[in-house]
Short mmCIF file of C-alpha atoms (C1' of nucleotides) and ligand atoms in Angstrom, two decimals:
data_model
loop_
_atom_site.label_atom_id
_atom_site.label_comp_id
_atom_site.label_asym_id
_atom_site.label_seq_id
_atom_site.Cartn_x
_atom_site.Cartn_y
_atom_site.Cartn_z
CA MET A 26 -0.06 0.23 -0.24
CA THR A 27 1.61 3.09 -1.22
CA THR A 28 1.42 6.54 0.87
CA SER A 29 0.12 8.82 -1.97
CA LEU A 30 3.51 10.58 -2.78
CA SER A 31 3.42 14.55 -3.22
CA PRO A 32 3.14 15.93 -6.66
CA GLU A 33 6.93 16.69 -6.72
CA ASP A 34 7.92 13.32 -5.37
CA ARG A 35 5.56 11.79 -8.13
CA LEU A 36 7.65 13.64 -10.96
CA ARG A 37 10.73 12.87 -9.43
CA ALA A 38 9.94 9.12 -9.12
CA ALA A 39 8.97 9.25 -12.88
CA GLY A 40 12.24 11.01 -13.63
CA GLN A 41 10.59 14.10 -14.89
CA ARG A 42 11.73 17.74 -14.36
CA ILE A 43 10.12 19.68 -11.57
CA THR A 44 8.42 22.52 -12.95
CA SER A 45 5.91 24.69 -11.30
CA GLN A 46 3.55 24.27 -14.08
CA ARG A 47 3.65 20.46 -13.62
CA LEU A 48 3.30 20.87 -9.73
CA LEU A 49 0.27 23.12 -10.59
CA LEU A 50 -1.46 20.51 -13.21
CA LEU A 51 -0.84 17.50 -10.48
CA ARG A 52 -2.61 19.61 -7.79
CA LEU A 53 -5.35 20.59 -9.71
CA LEU A 54 -6.11 16.96 -10.75
CA ASP A 55 -5.63 15.88 -6.99
CA ALA A 56 -8.11 18.33 -6.00
CA SER A 57 -10.72 17.55 -8.57
CA ASP A 58 -12.52 14.40 -9.23
CA GLY A 59 -10.67 14.19 -12.41
CA HIS A 60 -12.09 14.22 -15.94
CA LEU A 61 -10.92 17.59 -16.71
CA ASP A 62 -10.10 18.52 -20.30
CA ALA A 63 -7.22 20.80 -21.05
CA GLU A 64 -9.30 23.91 -21.20
CA SER A 65 -10.73 23.67 -17.86
CA LEU A 66 -7.45 22.83 -16.31
CA PHE A 67 -6.04 25.83 -18.07
CA HIS A 68 -8.73 28.10 -16.83
CA ALA A 69 -8.18 26.16 -13.40
CA ALA A 70 -4.49 26.96 -13.65
CA GLN A 71 -4.78 30.46 -14.68
CA GLN A 72 -6.31 31.49 -11.15
CA GLU A 73 -2.95 30.69 -9.39
CA MET A 74 -0.60 31.23 -12.37
CA PRO A 75 -2.05 33.55 -14.77
CA GLU A 76 0.88 33.88 -17.33
CA ILE A 77 0.67 30.04 -17.72
CA ASN A 78 -0.08 29.08 -21.40
CA LEU A 79 -2.67 26.44 -22.87
CA SER A 80 0.17 24.85 -25.05
CA THR A 81 2.16 24.45 -21.73
CA ILE A 82 -0.94 22.46 -20.46
CA TYR A 83 -1.25 20.38 -23.41
CA ARG A 84 2.72 19.67 -23.35
CA ASN A 85 2.36 18.63 -20.00
CA LEU A 86 -0.41 16.48 -20.11
CA GLU A 87 1.13 14.57 -22.40
CA VAL A 88 4.52 14.21 -20.49
CA LEU A 89 2.41 13.34 -17.31
CA THR A 90 0.21 10.76 -19.38
CA ARG A 91 3.48 9.19 -20.86
CA ALA A 92 5.24 9.17 -17.45
CA GLY A 93 2.24 7.28 -16.26
CA LEU A 94 0.98 9.77 -13.56
CA VAL A 95 -1.98 10.95 -15.73
CA ALA A 96 -4.39 8.75 -17.41
CA GLN A 97 -6.13 10.23 -20.90
CA ARG A 98 -9.80 9.31 -21.60
CA TYR A 99 -12.56 9.57 -24.11
CA PHE A 100 -16.23 9.88 -23.08
CA ALA A 101 -19.24 9.90 -24.76
CA ARG A 102 -19.93 9.26 -28.70
CA ASP A 103 -18.15 12.35 -29.41
CA HIS A 104 -14.33 11.87 -28.83
CA SER A 105 -13.66 15.05 -30.18
CA ARG A 106 -12.12 16.25 -26.85
CA GLU A 107 -9.70 14.80 -24.32
CA TYR A 108 -10.09 14.27 -20.53
CA PHE A 109 -7.27 13.47 -17.97
CA GLU A 110 -7.54 12.01 -14.52
CA LEU A 111 -4.86 10.88 -12.17
CA ALA A 112 -3.54 7.30 -12.90
CA THR A 113 -3.49 6.50 -9.40
CA THR A 114 -6.89 5.31 -9.19
CA ALA A 115 -7.81 1.79 -9.66
CA GLU A 116 -8.68 0.39 -13.25
CA HIS A 117 -12.00 1.69 -13.86
CA TYR A 118 -14.59 2.52 -16.55
CA HIS A 119 -16.84 5.38 -17.51
CA PHE A 120 -20.50 5.72 -18.17
CA THR A 121 -21.44 9.49 -19.13
CA CYS A 122 -24.94 10.82 -19.38
CA THR A 123 -25.64 12.41 -22.45
CA GLN A 124 -28.43 14.65 -20.95
CA CYS A 125 -26.38 15.99 -17.80
CA GLY A 126 -22.96 15.51 -18.26
CA LYS A 127 -22.30 13.11 -15.34
CA ILE A 128 -19.88 10.35 -15.39
CA ILE A 129 -20.33 7.54 -13.42
CA GLU A 130 -17.13 5.42 -12.72
CA PHE A 131 -17.68 1.50 -12.25
CA GLU A 132 -15.36 -1.34 -11.78
CA THR A 133 -15.72 -4.93 -13.61
CA PRO A 134 -13.40 -7.84 -14.02
CA LEU A 135 -15.07 -8.61 -17.29
CA ILE A 136 -13.15 -6.27 -19.42
CA ALA A 137 -9.91 -7.76 -18.05
CA GLN A 138 -11.38 -11.32 -18.89
CA VAL A 139 -12.12 -9.72 -22.35
CA ARG A 140 -8.37 -8.65 -22.51
CA SER A 141 -7.04 -11.98 -21.73
CA ASP A 142 -9.39 -13.77 -24.09
CA LEU A 143 -8.32 -11.41 -26.90
CA LYS A 144 -4.84 -11.97 -25.96
CA ARG A 145 -5.10 -15.90 -25.97
CA GLN A 146 -7.21 -16.12 -29.23
CA HIS A 147 -5.30 -13.82 -31.37
CA ASN A 148 -2.08 -13.77 -30.06
CA VAL A 149 -1.94 -9.88 -29.62
CA ASN A 150 -0.15 -7.95 -27.43
CA ILE A 151 -2.50 -5.19 -26.02
CA ARG A 152 -1.11 -1.95 -24.90
CA HIS A 153 -4.05 0.14 -24.51
CA ALA A 154 -7.90 0.14 -24.52
CA CYS A 155 -10.77 2.43 -24.83
CA ILE A 156 -13.89 1.38 -23.06
CA CYS A 157 -16.82 4.17 -22.31
CA PHE A 158 -20.26 4.03 -22.54
CA GLU A 159 -22.80 6.43 -22.64
CA GLY A 160 -26.52 7.31 -22.30
CA LEU A 161 -28.93 8.79 -19.40
CA CYS A 162 -28.62 8.54 -16.01
CA PRO A 163 -31.37 7.57 -13.44
CA ASP A 164 -32.04 11.48 -12.88
CA CYS A 165 -32.22 11.90 -16.52
CA ILE A 166 -34.56 9.03 -17.44
CA PRO A 167 -37.93 10.24 -18.25
CA GLN A 168 -40.16 8.26 -15.80
CA SER A 169 -43.53 6.84 -16.84
CA GLN A 170 -46.82 7.58 -15.46
CA PRO A 171 -47.48 6.27 -11.99
CA MET B 20 -32.62 -14.30 -41.32
CA THR B 21 -32.65 -11.39 -43.86
CA THR B 22 -31.99 -11.52 -47.39
CA SER B 23 -29.29 -8.57 -47.82
CA LEU B 24 -31.32 -5.49 -49.13
CA SER B 25 -30.09 -3.50 -52.26
CA PRO B 26 -28.51 -0.08 -50.96
CA GLU B 27 -31.89 1.43 -52.38
CA ASP B 28 -34.24 -0.57 -50.30
CA ARG B 29 -32.03 -0.15 -47.25
CA LEU B 30 -32.35 3.91 -47.60
CA ARG B 31 -35.96 3.33 -48.30
CA ALA B 32 -36.57 0.89 -45.32
CA ALA B 33 -34.87 3.69 -43.15
CA GLY B 34 -37.10 6.30 -44.74
CA GLN B 35 -33.92 8.36 -46.27
CA ARG B 36 -34.05 9.90 -49.53
CA ILE B 37 -32.50 7.97 -52.18
CA THR B 38 -29.86 10.01 -53.82
CA SER B 39 -26.85 8.38 -56.16
CA GLN B 40 -24.22 10.06 -53.67
CA ARG B 41 -25.88 7.80 -50.79
CA LEU B 42 -26.26 4.59 -52.87
CA LEU B 43 -22.57 5.00 -53.84
CA LEU B 44 -21.52 5.21 -50.51
CA LEU B 45 -23.57 2.23 -49.51
CA ARG B 46 -22.20 0.21 -52.35
CA LEU B 47 -18.30 1.46 -51.33
CA LEU B 48 -19.05 0.30 -47.75
CA ASP B 49 -20.46 -3.28 -49.13
CA ALA B 50 -17.77 -3.71 -51.22
CA SER B 51 -14.82 -3.06 -48.59
CA ASP B 52 -14.11 -4.62 -45.31
CA GLY B 53 -15.46 -1.37 -43.82
CA HIS B 54 -13.31 0.64 -41.32
CA LEU B 55 -12.64 3.32 -43.95
CA ASP B 56 -12.66 7.00 -42.99
CA ALA B 57 -14.29 9.91 -44.60
CA GLU B 58 -11.16 10.75 -46.67
CA SER B 59 -10.94 7.34 -48.14
CA LEU B 60 -14.45 7.12 -49.06
CA PHE B 61 -14.11 10.25 -50.67
CA HIS B 62 -11.59 9.33 -52.75
CA ALA B 63 -12.95 5.93 -53.71
CA ALA B 64 -16.39 7.92 -54.34
CA GLN B 65 -14.43 10.19 -56.51
CA GLN B 66 -13.55 7.25 -58.98
CA GLU B 67 -17.28 6.94 -60.01
CA MET B 68 -18.42 10.33 -59.13
CA PRO B 69 -15.80 12.85 -59.88
CA GLU B 70 -17.61 16.03 -58.81
CA ILE B 71 -18.53 14.61 -55.48
CA ASN B 72 -17.63 16.62 -52.54
CA LEU B 73 -16.07 15.67 -49.25
CA SER B 74 -18.70 17.67 -47.29
CA THR B 75 -21.29 15.56 -48.74
CA ILE B 76 -19.43 12.62 -47.71
CA TYR B 77 -19.62 13.71 -44.06
CA ARG B 78 -23.05 14.49 -44.37
CA ASN B 79 -24.33 11.53 -45.42
CA LEU B 80 -22.07 9.29 -43.34
CA GLU B 81 -23.95 11.23 -40.43
CA VAL B 82 -27.21 10.34 -42.10
CA LEU B 83 -26.67 6.98 -42.75
CA THR B 84 -25.23 6.41 -39.41
CA ARG B 85 -28.40 8.10 -37.65
CA ALA B 86 -30.35 6.10 -39.73
CA GLY B 87 -28.66 2.90 -38.42
CA LEU B 88 -27.44 1.51 -41.98
CA VAL B 89 -23.50 2.67 -40.62
CA ALA B 90 -21.56 2.23 -37.70
CA GLN B 91 -19.23 4.90 -36.64
CA ARG B 92 -16.14 3.77 -34.87
CA TYR B 93 -12.76 4.92 -33.37
CA PHE B 94 -9.34 2.88 -33.59
CA ALA B 95 -6.10 3.26 -32.28
CA ARG B 96 -4.88 5.48 -29.59
CA ASP B 97 -4.89 8.39 -31.90
CA HIS B 98 -9.05 8.99 -31.97
CA SER B 99 -8.73 11.86 -34.06
CA ARG B 100 -10.31 10.26 -36.96
CA GLU B 101 -13.63 8.81 -37.53
CA TYR B 102 -13.95 5.47 -39.12
CA PHE B 103 -17.31 3.83 -40.56
CA GLU B 104 -18.55 0.36 -41.37
CA LEU B 105 -22.06 -1.19 -42.42
CA ALA B 106 -24.08 -1.86 -39.63
CA THR B 107 -25.43 -5.14 -40.84
CA THR B 108 -22.63 -6.83 -39.56
CA ALA B 109 -23.13 -8.80 -35.90
CA GLU B 110 -22.23 -6.77 -32.97
CA HIS B 111 -18.25 -7.01 -32.73
CA TYR B 112 -15.21 -5.19 -31.27
CA HIS B 113 -12.03 -4.31 -33.00
CA PHE B 114 -8.30 -4.32 -32.16
CA THR B 115 -5.53 -2.33 -34.05
CA CYS B 116 -2.14 -3.14 -34.32
CA THR B 117 -0.41 0.29 -33.81
CA GLN B 118 2.54 -1.18 -36.12
CA CYS B 119 0.89 -2.20 -39.14
CA GLY B 120 -2.76 -0.87 -38.83
CA LYS B 121 -4.17 -4.25 -39.11
CA ILE B 122 -7.67 -4.35 -37.59
CA ILE B 123 -8.71 -7.53 -35.90
CA GLU B 124 -12.37 -7.99 -35.21
CA PHE B 125 -13.58 -10.11 -32.51
CA GLU B 126 -16.92 -11.31 -30.39
CA THR B 127 -17.69 -11.80 -27.07
CA PRO B 128 -20.67 -11.93 -24.97
CA LEU B 129 -18.62 -10.51 -21.86
CA ILE B 130 -19.30 -6.76 -23.05
CA ALA B 131 -22.99 -7.20 -23.29
CA GLN B 132 -22.62 -8.60 -19.61
CA VAL B 133 -20.69 -5.61 -18.48
CA ARG B 134 -23.31 -3.51 -20.34
CA SER B 135 -26.22 -5.39 -18.05
CA ASP B 136 -24.44 -5.12 -14.70
CA LEU B 137 -23.84 -1.54 -15.38
CA LYS B 138 -27.39 -1.07 -16.49
CA ARG B 139 -28.54 -3.11 -13.37
CA GLN B 140 -26.25 -1.47 -10.96
CA HIS B 141 -26.60 2.20 -11.79
CA ASN B 142 -29.86 2.32 -13.14
CA VAL B 143 -28.64 3.55 -16.24
CA ASN B 144 -30.08 3.48 -19.86
CA ILE B 145 -27.08 2.60 -22.31
CA ARG B 146 -27.19 4.17 -25.57
CA HIS B 147 -24.01 3.60 -26.98
CA ALA B 148 -20.47 2.01 -26.14
CA CYS B 149 -17.31 2.53 -27.51
CA ILE B 150 -15.09 -0.22 -26.84
CA CYS B 151 -11.59 -0.84 -28.71
CA PHE B 152 -8.31 -2.57 -27.95
CA GLU B 153 -4.87 -1.76 -29.50
CA GLY B 154 -1.20 -3.18 -29.32
CA LEU B 155 0.53 -5.19 -31.68
CA CYS B 156 -0.64 -7.99 -33.68
CA PRO B 157 1.13 -11.38 -34.10
CA ASP B 158 3.00 -10.37 -37.09
CA CYS B 159 4.13 -7.27 -35.51
CA ILE B 160 5.26 -8.69 -32.20
CA PRO B 161 9.30 -8.76 -31.83
CA GLN B 162 9.90 -12.77 -31.57
CA SER B 163 12.41 -13.61 -28.91
CA GLN B 164 15.37 -15.61 -29.88
CA PRO B 165 14.77 -19.37 -30.58
"C1'" DT C 17 28.00 29.48 -10.06
"C1'" DC C 18 28.38 28.11 -14.82
"C1'" DC C 19 26.92 24.95 -18.93
"C1'" DT C 20 23.71 22.45 -21.20
"C1'" DT C 21 19.61 20.30 -21.90
"C1'" DT C 22 14.55 20.97 -21.05
"C1'" DT C 23 10.75 23.60 -20.72
"C1'" DT C 24 8.09 27.85 -21.31
"C1'" DG C 25 4.99 31.30 -23.54
"C1'" DC C 26 3.88 33.01 -27.63
"C1'" DG C 27 1.90 33.07 -32.19
"C1'" DA C 28 0.89 30.66 -35.90
"C1'" DA C 29 -0.20 26.40 -38.11
"C1'" DT C 30 -2.83 21.96 -38.62
"C1'" DG C 31 -6.32 18.93 -40.06
"C1'" DA C 32 -10.31 16.73 -39.25
"C1'" DT C 33 -15.17 18.13 -39.48
"C1'" DT C 34 -18.92 21.84 -39.78
"C1'" DT C 35 -21.87 25.19 -41.85
"C1'" DG C 36 -23.76 29.09 -44.95
"C1'" DC C 37 -25.58 29.60 -49.01
"C1'" DA C 38 -27.67 29.39 -53.89
"C1'" DA C 39 -28.11 25.80 -57.45
"C1'" DA C 40 -29.72 20.91 -58.27
"C1'" DT C 41 -32.68 16.86 -56.85
"C1'" DA C 42 -35.74 14.07 -54.93
"C1'" DT C 43 -40.80 13.10 -53.56
"C1'" DC C 44 -45.23 13.74 -53.86
"C1'" DG C 45 -49.96 15.17 -55.01
"C1'" DG C 46 -53.13 16.08 -58.93
"C1'" DC D 2 -45.96 13.04 -66.61
"C1'" DC D 3 -45.77 18.02 -64.14
"C1'" DG D 4 -44.93 21.36 -60.89
"C1'" DA D 5 -44.58 23.03 -55.92
"C1'" DT D 6 -41.97 22.04 -51.94
"C1'" DA D 7 -38.87 19.89 -48.83
"C1'" DT D 8 -34.05 18.03 -48.90
"C1'" DT D 9 -29.46 17.47 -50.46
"C1'" DT D 10 -25.54 18.63 -52.68
"C1'" DG D 11 -21.05 21.50 -54.16
"C1'" DC D 12 -18.39 25.12 -52.79
"C1'" DA D 13 -15.94 28.10 -49.97
"C1'" DA D 14 -15.10 29.38 -45.59
"C1'" DA D 15 -15.24 28.46 -40.71
"C1'" DT D 16 -14.23 25.77 -36.57
"C1'" DC D 17 -11.76 24.53 -32.79
"C1'" DA D 18 -9.06 21.12 -30.26
"C1'" DT D 19 -4.58 20.18 -30.55
"C1'" DT D 20 0.23 20.95 -32.44
"C1'" DC D 21 4.51 23.23 -33.61
"C1'" DG D 22 8.61 26.72 -34.19
"C1'" DC D 23 10.95 29.65 -31.82
"C1'" DA D 24 13.68 32.66 -28.94
"C1'" DA D 25 13.83 33.48 -23.74
"C1'" DA D 26 13.59 31.17 -19.05
"C1'" DA D 27 14.18 27.63 -15.83
"C1'" DA D 28 16.30 23.44 -14.30
"C1'" DG D 29 19.42 20.15 -13.08
"C1'" DG D 30 24.04 18.66 -12.54
"C1'" DA D 31 29.15 19.15 -11.95
MN1 MN E 203 -12.26 8.00 -13.85
MN1 MN E 204 -15.57 -3.86 -37.78
ZN1 ZN E 205 -28.10 12.78 -16.33
ZN1 ZN E 206 0.93 -5.41 -36.84
#
DNA sequence: TCCTTTTTGCGAATGATTTGCAAATATCGG
DNA sequence: CCGATATTTGCAAATCATTCGCAAAAAGGA
């Protein structure tokens, strides 16, 4: 069981340079529930660091993702925008409500099962998977007349 | 068991107007293995219809997708580009080789299982899912020394 | 502290997809 | 078959998230 490291130690452990922009990004992701896009992170970051640039956000999200500290996700049918969350949480998947935008996280061993079946049956080496669902959350499902 | 309808009948059955551009698009998708992007379909279409426009391709792919005749997919880690295939094939999922680009299709009942678990546990109404895997296909996995 | 490498801010570029518009086409009732 | 009406198309320009080139600033190591 790992005591969660400070942003600085996480960067160090990942062999990345420690910059105030990266620390800020990690702090913002720590503070949020995750599932933020570059633009939202940019706006949040500007509160503390008004001179920070959007391309710095993008570049660092890529660095952090490749370093394994952050996970990039797609939600909803429209994959036009990338979202990010800390990679520290356990493997889980997402359901997005197309009406209100709520994201429901869930776990299941079945995806791991799919992966191992796929690996065994087709002799492939799986490096990455994108699994997401969308539809209406309980609050947004129209009720039938009582 | 449905005898596969002609492109024209498929459009009619879906209540969409029959245009030569749409018929061509359906024919091209019929002829290919699917998994084509708008640009490839555009190039293929131009062979038979030199004046066809790329935005017509995009617009009709959306129409056909909404009509349920075509399915839109994302492949590879870079989801920056949409791919399409006929929606007539059985529910299946995709693995993309990041090295050679090959796409391996596979079936599994486990995803349906995930959906029903998700639906039951969170009372959501699932409308769409995006499931895709990527990595190295058998041909692209480096062999260890014999 | 000095030197070398990496990162940053800035502005411009990219590239897939979308959109406004007027001309062309499909559908349909007569 | 014909004309009126609703849709669709080709064209050109716009979007918009993400990427890039560059010179100045900051980080890390000796
Ligand atoms: Mn999550
Ligand atoms: Mn397929
Ligand atoms: Zn909702
Ligand atoms: Zn391959």
